[in-house]
Short mmCIF file of C-alpha atoms in Angstrom, two decimals:
data_model
loop_
_atom_site.label_atom_id
_atom_site.label_comp_id
_atom_site.label_asym_id
_atom_site.label_seq_id
_atom_site.Cartn_x
_atom_site.Cartn_y
_atom_site.Cartn_z
CA MET A 27 47.88 201.05 45.59
CA SER A 28 50.27 201.34 47.88
CA LEU A 29 52.85 198.45 48.83
CA ILE A 30 51.82 198.33 52.00
CA ASN A 31 48.11 197.47 51.27
CA LEU A 32 49.49 195.43 49.33
CA LEU A 33 50.94 193.03 50.51
CA LYS A 34 48.60 193.07 52.69
CA GLN A 35 46.42 191.62 50.10
CA LYS A 36 46.06 187.80 49.88
CA ASN A 37 46.83 186.24 46.40
CA LYS A 38 43.94 184.44 45.57
CA LYS A 39 45.96 182.51 42.71
CA VAL A 40 47.73 179.47 42.09
CA LEU A 41 50.58 180.52 41.66
CA PHE A 42 54.20 178.21 39.72
CA THR A 43 56.00 181.60 40.14
CA THR A 44 59.71 182.56 42.15
CA PRO A 45 60.20 182.62 44.63
CA SER A 46 59.84 178.90 45.16
CA HIS A 47 58.33 178.86 48.49
CA GLY A 48 55.32 180.13 47.58
CA GLN A 49 54.53 182.30 50.61
CA SER A 50 53.58 179.36 52.48
CA PHE A 51 56.72 177.63 53.04
CA PHE A 52 58.74 178.43 55.55
CA ILE A 53 62.49 176.92 55.63
CA VAL A 54 63.27 179.97 59.29
CA ASN A 55 59.71 179.72 61.13
CA LYS A 56 60.75 183.01 63.10
CA PHE A 57 60.64 185.24 59.47
CA ARG A 58 56.99 183.52 58.88
CA HIS A 59 55.73 186.16 58.17
CA PHE A 60 58.93 187.84 55.71
CA TYR A 61 58.08 184.25 53.65
CA LYS A 62 54.20 186.02 53.83
CA ASN A 63 55.45 188.85 52.34
CA ASP A 64 58.54 187.98 49.56
CA ILE A 65 56.57 187.93 46.07
CA SER A 66 57.67 187.90 42.75
CA GLU A 67 57.47 190.91 39.71
CA THR A 68 55.23 188.35 38.18
CA ASP A 69 52.97 187.34 40.92
CA ALA A 70 48.93 189.12 40.23
CA HIS A 71 48.82 192.56 41.31
CA ASN A 72 51.90 194.39 39.36
CA PRO A 73 54.18 195.27 42.41
CA GLN A 74 56.52 197.55 40.12
CA GLU A 75 53.72 199.92 39.21
CA ALA A 76 53.28 199.92 43.28
CA LEU A 77 56.76 200.58 44.13
CA GLU A 78 56.45 203.36 41.64
CA LYS A 79 53.64 204.94 42.97
CA ALA A 80 55.82 204.95 46.49
CA GLN A 81 58.63 206.33 45.41
CA GLU A 82 56.84 209.51 43.58
CA SER A 83 54.73 210.04 46.56
CA ALA A 84 58.37 209.87 48.46
CA SER A 85 59.44 212.29 46.06
CA LYS A 86 57.02 214.62 46.90
CA VAL A 87 57.70 214.21 51.15
CA TYR A 88 61.33 215.07 50.31
CA GLY A 89 60.90 217.43 47.95
CA VAL A 90 63.16 216.32 44.80
CA LYS A 91 62.89 215.20 41.48
CA TYR A 92 63.36 211.65 42.21
CA THR A 93 64.39 209.44 45.31
CA LYS A 94 64.85 205.93 44.80
CA PHE A 95 64.12 203.07 47.53
CA LEU A 96 67.19 201.46 47.98
CA THR A 97 67.77 197.53 49.33
CA ASN A 98 71.79 197.15 49.15
CA GLY A 99 72.58 199.82 51.49
CA SER A 100 73.11 203.07 50.78
CA SER A 101 76.09 202.21 49.24
CA SER A 102 74.13 201.15 45.77
CA GLY A 103 73.09 205.00 46.06
CA ILE A 104 76.82 205.97 45.56
CA ILE A 105 77.58 203.91 42.64
CA ALA A 106 74.10 204.65 40.78
CA SER A 107 75.07 208.62 41.00
CA VAL A 108 78.29 208.86 39.74
CA LEU A 109 77.50 206.64 36.79
CA SER A 110 74.50 208.84 36.39
CA CYS A 111 76.86 211.95 35.70
CA VAL A 112 80.68 210.51 35.33
CA LYS A 113 81.80 208.77 31.72
CA SER A 114 84.96 206.73 31.24
CA CYS A 115 87.78 209.02 32.14
CA GLU A 116 86.35 211.86 33.89
CA LYS A 117 87.98 212.40 36.57
CA VAL A 118 85.73 212.60 40.02
CA LEU A 119 87.11 214.43 43.02
CA ILE A 120 86.49 212.37 46.51
CA TRP A 121 88.02 211.91 49.90
CA LYS A 122 90.94 209.98 50.53
CA ASN A 123 89.17 208.40 53.41
CA ALA A 124 85.86 207.77 52.19
CA HIS A 125 83.66 204.75 52.60
CA PRO A 126 84.85 202.34 49.66
CA SER A 127 81.93 202.76 47.54
CA HIS A 128 83.22 206.56 46.39
CA LYS A 129 86.22 204.54 45.07
CA ASN A 130 84.64 201.92 43.86
CA ALA A 131 81.58 203.86 41.79
CA VAL A 132 84.12 205.86 40.45
CA GLU A 133 86.33 202.84 39.21
CA LEU A 134 83.03 201.22 38.28
CA ALA A 135 82.50 204.13 35.89
CA GLY A 136 85.18 204.36 34.57
CA GLY A 137 86.17 207.69 35.99
CA VAL A 138 89.69 208.68 38.19
CA PRO A 139 89.60 209.25 41.58
CA VAL A 140 91.45 212.44 42.57
CA TYR A 141 92.18 212.43 46.40
CA TYR A 142 91.30 215.49 48.53
CA GLU A 143 91.69 215.36 52.53
CA LEU A 144 89.41 217.10 55.77
CA PRO A 145 91.23 218.84 58.11
CA PHE A 146 92.35 216.92 61.51
CA ILE A 147 90.77 218.39 64.65
CA GLU A 148 93.14 216.17 66.84
CA GLU A 149 91.96 216.92 70.34
CA TRP A 150 89.33 214.85 69.61
CA GLY A 151 91.00 212.34 67.22
CA ILE A 152 88.54 213.19 64.15
CA PHE A 153 87.90 214.35 60.83
CA GLY A 154 86.64 218.15 60.09
CA ALA A 155 84.39 219.90 57.66
CA VAL A 156 85.25 220.07 53.90
CA ASP A 157 87.18 223.50 53.60
CA VAL A 158 85.58 224.78 50.60
CA ASP A 159 88.60 227.73 49.97
CA LYS A 160 90.69 224.24 49.60
CA LEU A 161 88.42 222.64 47.81
CA LYS A 162 87.84 225.12 44.98
CA SER A 163 91.79 225.40 44.43
CA ILE A 164 91.39 221.52 43.39
CA LEU A 165 88.15 222.05 41.74
CA ASP A 166 90.12 224.62 39.58
CA SER A 167 93.07 222.51 38.95
CA GLU A 168 92.00 219.06 38.33
CA LYS A 169 88.49 220.40 36.52
CA PRO A 170 86.53 217.21 38.19
CA VAL A 171 83.19 216.61 36.27
CA ALA A 172 81.39 215.52 40.26
CA LEU A 173 82.43 215.79 43.90
CA ILE A 174 81.53 213.31 46.28
CA ILE A 175 81.58 214.68 50.30
CA THR A 176 80.42 213.23 53.23
CA SER A 177 78.14 214.76 55.76
CA PRO A 178 77.34 214.10 58.56
CA SER A 179 80.26 212.50 59.08
CA TYR A 180 80.41 209.45 61.42
CA GLU A 181 80.82 211.33 64.61
CA GLY A 182 78.40 214.45 63.19
CA ILE A 183 80.44 216.77 61.58
CA VAL A 184 78.83 218.26 59.35
CA SER A 185 80.37 220.69 56.10
CA ASP A 186 78.74 223.98 54.37
CA VAL A 187 76.49 221.48 51.91
CA SER A 188 74.87 224.53 50.39
CA LEU A 189 77.53 226.98 49.90
CA ILE A 190 79.65 223.50 48.19
CA SER A 191 76.28 223.04 45.94
CA ASP A 192 77.21 227.17 44.77
CA VAL A 193 81.14 226.39 44.15
CA CYS A 194 80.17 223.22 42.60
CA GLY A 195 77.71 225.30 40.68
CA GLN A 196 80.15 227.34 39.51
CA TYR A 197 82.46 225.01 38.07
CA ASN A 198 79.51 222.75 36.82
CA VAL A 199 80.45 220.11 38.96
CA LYS A 200 77.59 218.17 40.19
CA LEU A 201 77.24 217.86 43.94
CA ILE A 202 77.44 214.53 45.47
CA VAL A 203 76.53 213.87 49.22
CA ASP A 204 77.23 210.66 51.23
CA GLU A 205 74.70 212.03 53.87
CA ALA A 206 74.27 208.19 55.47
CA HIS A 207 74.34 209.31 59.23
CA GLY A 208 71.80 212.18 58.06
CA ALA A 209 68.22 210.36 57.29
CA LEU A 210 66.39 212.08 60.52
CA TYR A 211 67.84 215.51 59.03
CA PRO A 212 64.58 216.25 56.89
CA PHE A 213 62.47 216.21 59.25
CA THR A 214 63.75 218.16 62.06
CA GLU A 215 64.39 221.94 62.73
CA LYS A 216 66.40 220.70 65.76
CA LEU A 217 69.10 218.15 63.80
CA PRO A 218 71.40 220.04 61.18
CA LYS A 219 69.51 220.41 57.58
CA SER A 220 69.52 218.02 54.76
CA SER A 221 70.99 218.55 51.58
CA VAL A 222 68.31 216.88 50.03
CA GLY A 223 67.38 219.10 47.31
CA ILE A 224 70.50 221.00 47.48
CA ALA A 225 72.71 218.25 46.49
CA ASP A 226 72.46 217.03 42.84
CA PHE A 227 72.29 213.60 44.00
CA THR A 228 71.53 213.40 48.33
CA VAL A 229 72.27 208.56 49.06
CA GLN A 230 71.39 208.50 53.15
CA SER A 231 70.67 205.23 55.17
CA LEU A 232 67.54 204.40 57.05
CA HIS A 233 69.04 201.47 58.60
CA LYS A 234 71.85 203.83 60.27
CA THR A 235 69.36 206.34 61.96
CA ALA A 236 66.11 206.53 61.21
CA GLY A 237 65.23 203.19 62.44
CA GLY A 238 65.00 201.16 59.11
CA LEU A 239 66.01 197.64 58.64
CA ASN A 240 69.74 196.35 57.54
CA PRO A 241 70.29 197.63 54.20
CA THR A 242 67.76 200.13 53.55
CA ALA A 243 68.59 203.42 52.40
CA LEU A 244 67.29 206.41 49.70
CA LEU A 245 68.58 208.05 47.09
CA HIS A 246 67.53 211.07 46.21
CA SER A 247 67.86 212.87 43.24
CA LYS A 248 66.93 217.44 42.49
CA GLU A 249 67.01 216.45 38.54
CA ILE A 250 68.96 213.27 36.60
CA ASP A 251 66.65 210.33 36.74
CA PRO A 252 69.10 207.55 38.52
CA SER A 253 66.67 204.24 37.00
CA GLU A 254 68.97 203.87 34.02
CA ALA A 255 71.96 203.91 36.25
CA LEU A 256 70.11 201.69 39.00
CA ALA A 257 68.96 199.27 37.18
CA LYS A 258 72.75 198.24 36.38
CA ILE A 259 73.83 197.26 39.09
CA ASN A 260 70.54 196.16 40.95
CA THR A 261 68.72 193.08 41.18
CA THR A 262 66.11 191.81 38.88
CA SER A 263 64.35 190.49 42.00
CA PRO A 264 63.82 193.06 44.45
CA SER A 265 62.85 191.95 48.32
CA TYR A 266 59.69 193.78 48.30
CA PRO A 267 59.48 193.08 52.12
CA LEU A 268 62.49 195.22 52.41
CA LEU A 269 60.86 197.85 49.84
CA MET A 270 57.99 198.20 51.88
CA THR A 271 59.69 198.37 54.98
CA ILE A 272 61.01 201.28 53.58
CA GLU A 273 57.57 203.20 52.49
CA ALA A 274 55.89 202.68 55.60
CA ASN A 275 59.66 204.20 57.56
CA ILE A 276 59.46 207.68 55.20
CA LYS A 277 55.82 207.44 56.37
CA PHE A 278 56.34 207.90 60.07
CA LEU A 279 59.02 209.86 59.94
CA ASN A 280 57.00 211.78 58.18
CA SER A 281 53.93 211.77 60.61
CA SER A 282 52.41 213.95 63.48
CA ARG A 283 53.91 211.20 65.83
CA GLY A 284 57.37 210.11 64.36
CA ARG A 285 58.03 213.62 64.20
CA ASN A 286 57.11 213.90 67.87
CA VAL A 287 58.97 210.88 68.36
CA LEU A 288 62.02 212.58 67.19
CA ASN A 289 61.92 216.14 68.34
CA LYS A 290 61.40 214.31 72.09
CA LEU A 291 64.71 212.24 71.54
CA ILE A 292 66.22 215.08 70.58
CA ASP A 293 65.09 217.16 73.86
CA THR A 294 66.37 214.40 75.85
CA LEU A 295 69.07 214.16 73.87
CA GLU A 296 70.21 217.88 74.50
CA LEU A 297 68.56 217.82 78.11
CA LEU A 298 71.82 215.05 78.53
CA ARG A 299 74.03 217.26 77.24
CA ASN A 300 73.32 220.09 79.44
CA GLU A 301 73.35 217.82 82.99
CA CYS A 302 76.02 215.76 82.05
CA GLU A 303 79.12 218.21 83.13
CA ASN A 304 81.86 216.06 83.52
CA VAL A 305 81.70 215.49 80.38
CA GLU A 306 83.26 216.45 77.38
CA PHE A 307 80.82 216.48 74.22
CA TYR A 308 81.24 217.82 70.35
CA GLY A 309 79.97 217.84 66.66
CA ASP A 310 77.16 219.34 64.84
CA ASP A 311 74.90 216.60 64.92
CA LEU A 312 73.39 215.46 68.68
CA THR A 313 72.29 211.68 67.91
CA LYS A 314 76.02 211.77 67.47
CA ILE A 315 77.58 211.43 71.23
CA LEU A 316 80.85 212.23 70.92
CA ILE A 317 82.47 212.39 74.07
CA LYS A 318 85.82 212.67 75.81
CA LYS A 319 86.39 212.53 79.09
CA GLU A 320 89.64 214.12 81.28
CA GLY A 321 92.23 212.00 82.26
CA PHE A 322 90.81 208.91 80.26
CA SER A 323 91.76 208.01 76.39
CA GLY A 324 89.12 207.08 74.01
CA GLU A 325 89.82 203.34 74.68
CA GLU A 326 90.29 203.56 78.60
CA LEU A 327 86.36 205.68 78.40
CA SER A 328 85.59 202.43 76.41
CA GLU A 329 86.40 199.88 78.76
CA LYS A 330 84.64 201.85 81.19
CA LEU A 331 81.51 202.11 80.11
CA PHE A 332 81.38 198.50 78.65
CA GLU A 333 82.80 196.52 81.86
CA GLU A 334 81.27 199.32 84.86
CA PHE A 335 77.34 200.40 83.22
CA ASP A 336 77.69 197.71 80.19
CA ILE A 337 77.03 199.94 77.50
CA GLU A 338 78.58 199.62 74.44
CA ASP A 339 79.53 202.30 72.10
CA GLU A 340 79.45 202.37 68.60
CA ARG A 341 82.74 203.94 67.26
CA THR A 342 85.79 204.85 69.67
CA ASN A 343 89.92 206.57 68.79
CA GLY A 344 92.47 207.23 70.99
CA THR A 345 90.92 210.54 72.21
CA SER A 346 87.64 210.09 72.24
CA THR A 347 84.24 208.16 71.95
CA MET A 348 81.16 208.10 69.46
CA ILE A 349 77.84 206.78 71.35
CA LEU A 350 74.82 205.77 68.50
CA THR A 351 71.57 206.82 68.20
CA GLY A 352 68.67 207.43 66.60
CA ILE A 353 64.39 207.10 65.94
CA GLY A 354 64.49 203.78 68.05
CA THR A 355 66.89 204.62 71.19
CA SER A 356 64.66 204.96 74.05
CA LEU A 357 64.40 207.34 76.57
CA LYS A 358 65.06 204.37 79.95
CA LYS A 359 68.18 203.34 77.77
CA LEU A 360 69.16 206.83 77.23
CA GLU A 361 68.43 207.74 81.70
CA LYS A 362 70.80 204.33 81.96
CA LEU A 363 73.71 206.61 79.68
CA LYS A 364 73.39 209.68 81.33
CA GLN A 365 73.26 208.25 85.14
CA ALA A 366 76.48 206.22 83.83
CA LEU A 367 78.16 209.39 82.24
CA LYS A 368 77.40 211.71 85.76
CA ARG A 369 79.43 208.63 87.98
CA LEU A 370 82.54 208.90 85.70
CA ASN A 371 85.25 209.61 88.01
#
């Protein structure tokens, strides 16, 4: 039985278990359906077994040995990945400006963080991809047991994960990829290639671009079972409504309907780039609309879009502005953005 079907069933048992709302006491009435599906592992239909089957099915979709559902964001996936392959006092190579979870993960494992830097692209005000030649030098000198990279970056810059994986194999280094912003990659050939199945561990945030609820995410492992590590950091009272949405999210993305929605989004984004010739675009990921406009700083461009066109961007620096799109971005919203960009002067 899937998690989706399990939560559709009405439990006819008289429960004297957690959660204490008993699926019928709704403190926040707007969330009454959430309460109705908020079950406990002690309930009648063995939700833990349903979860295990849902994760096994997901691993087949992604072509890896293990896929784990996360309800504490990609941060928990990064931490579990490190705990699965790093021992006390071992070195882990992490980016100097990486998400805090990278350093936290190494410290929790008792490891030693060693920092590398990424090239900075001045004309866009963002960091670039991993320099593989410099990486080889650091791996040779520091001899870490694991490497964590972020690909894609927040702004959609993608590193050559296949090449990096080969290099890590030469140095016997486990590769962990923070692909939080790349959850759509496995479901279309029109976006960069996913790290899933290439890296030893890949972590994806469904809530960032793939339409999931905050803070749903996935941890994919090519060989190592991360279950023991996850058990050390996860609650023993998981949210089954959130877990159910993860299962449903994957099924949608992997369906013909989901792929059609995604490809239509990408086609529209390509058209937007082609038609807005007065604006410069950059990046490897079409869903991250990184733009700049001659005569405007990034902050000025952001303010103009907000004040004159009621468009709020995701991230801005002194040079460029990034507008985030995802599976839930309507074509109507993109049309409004396109018209706004065309009218910039």
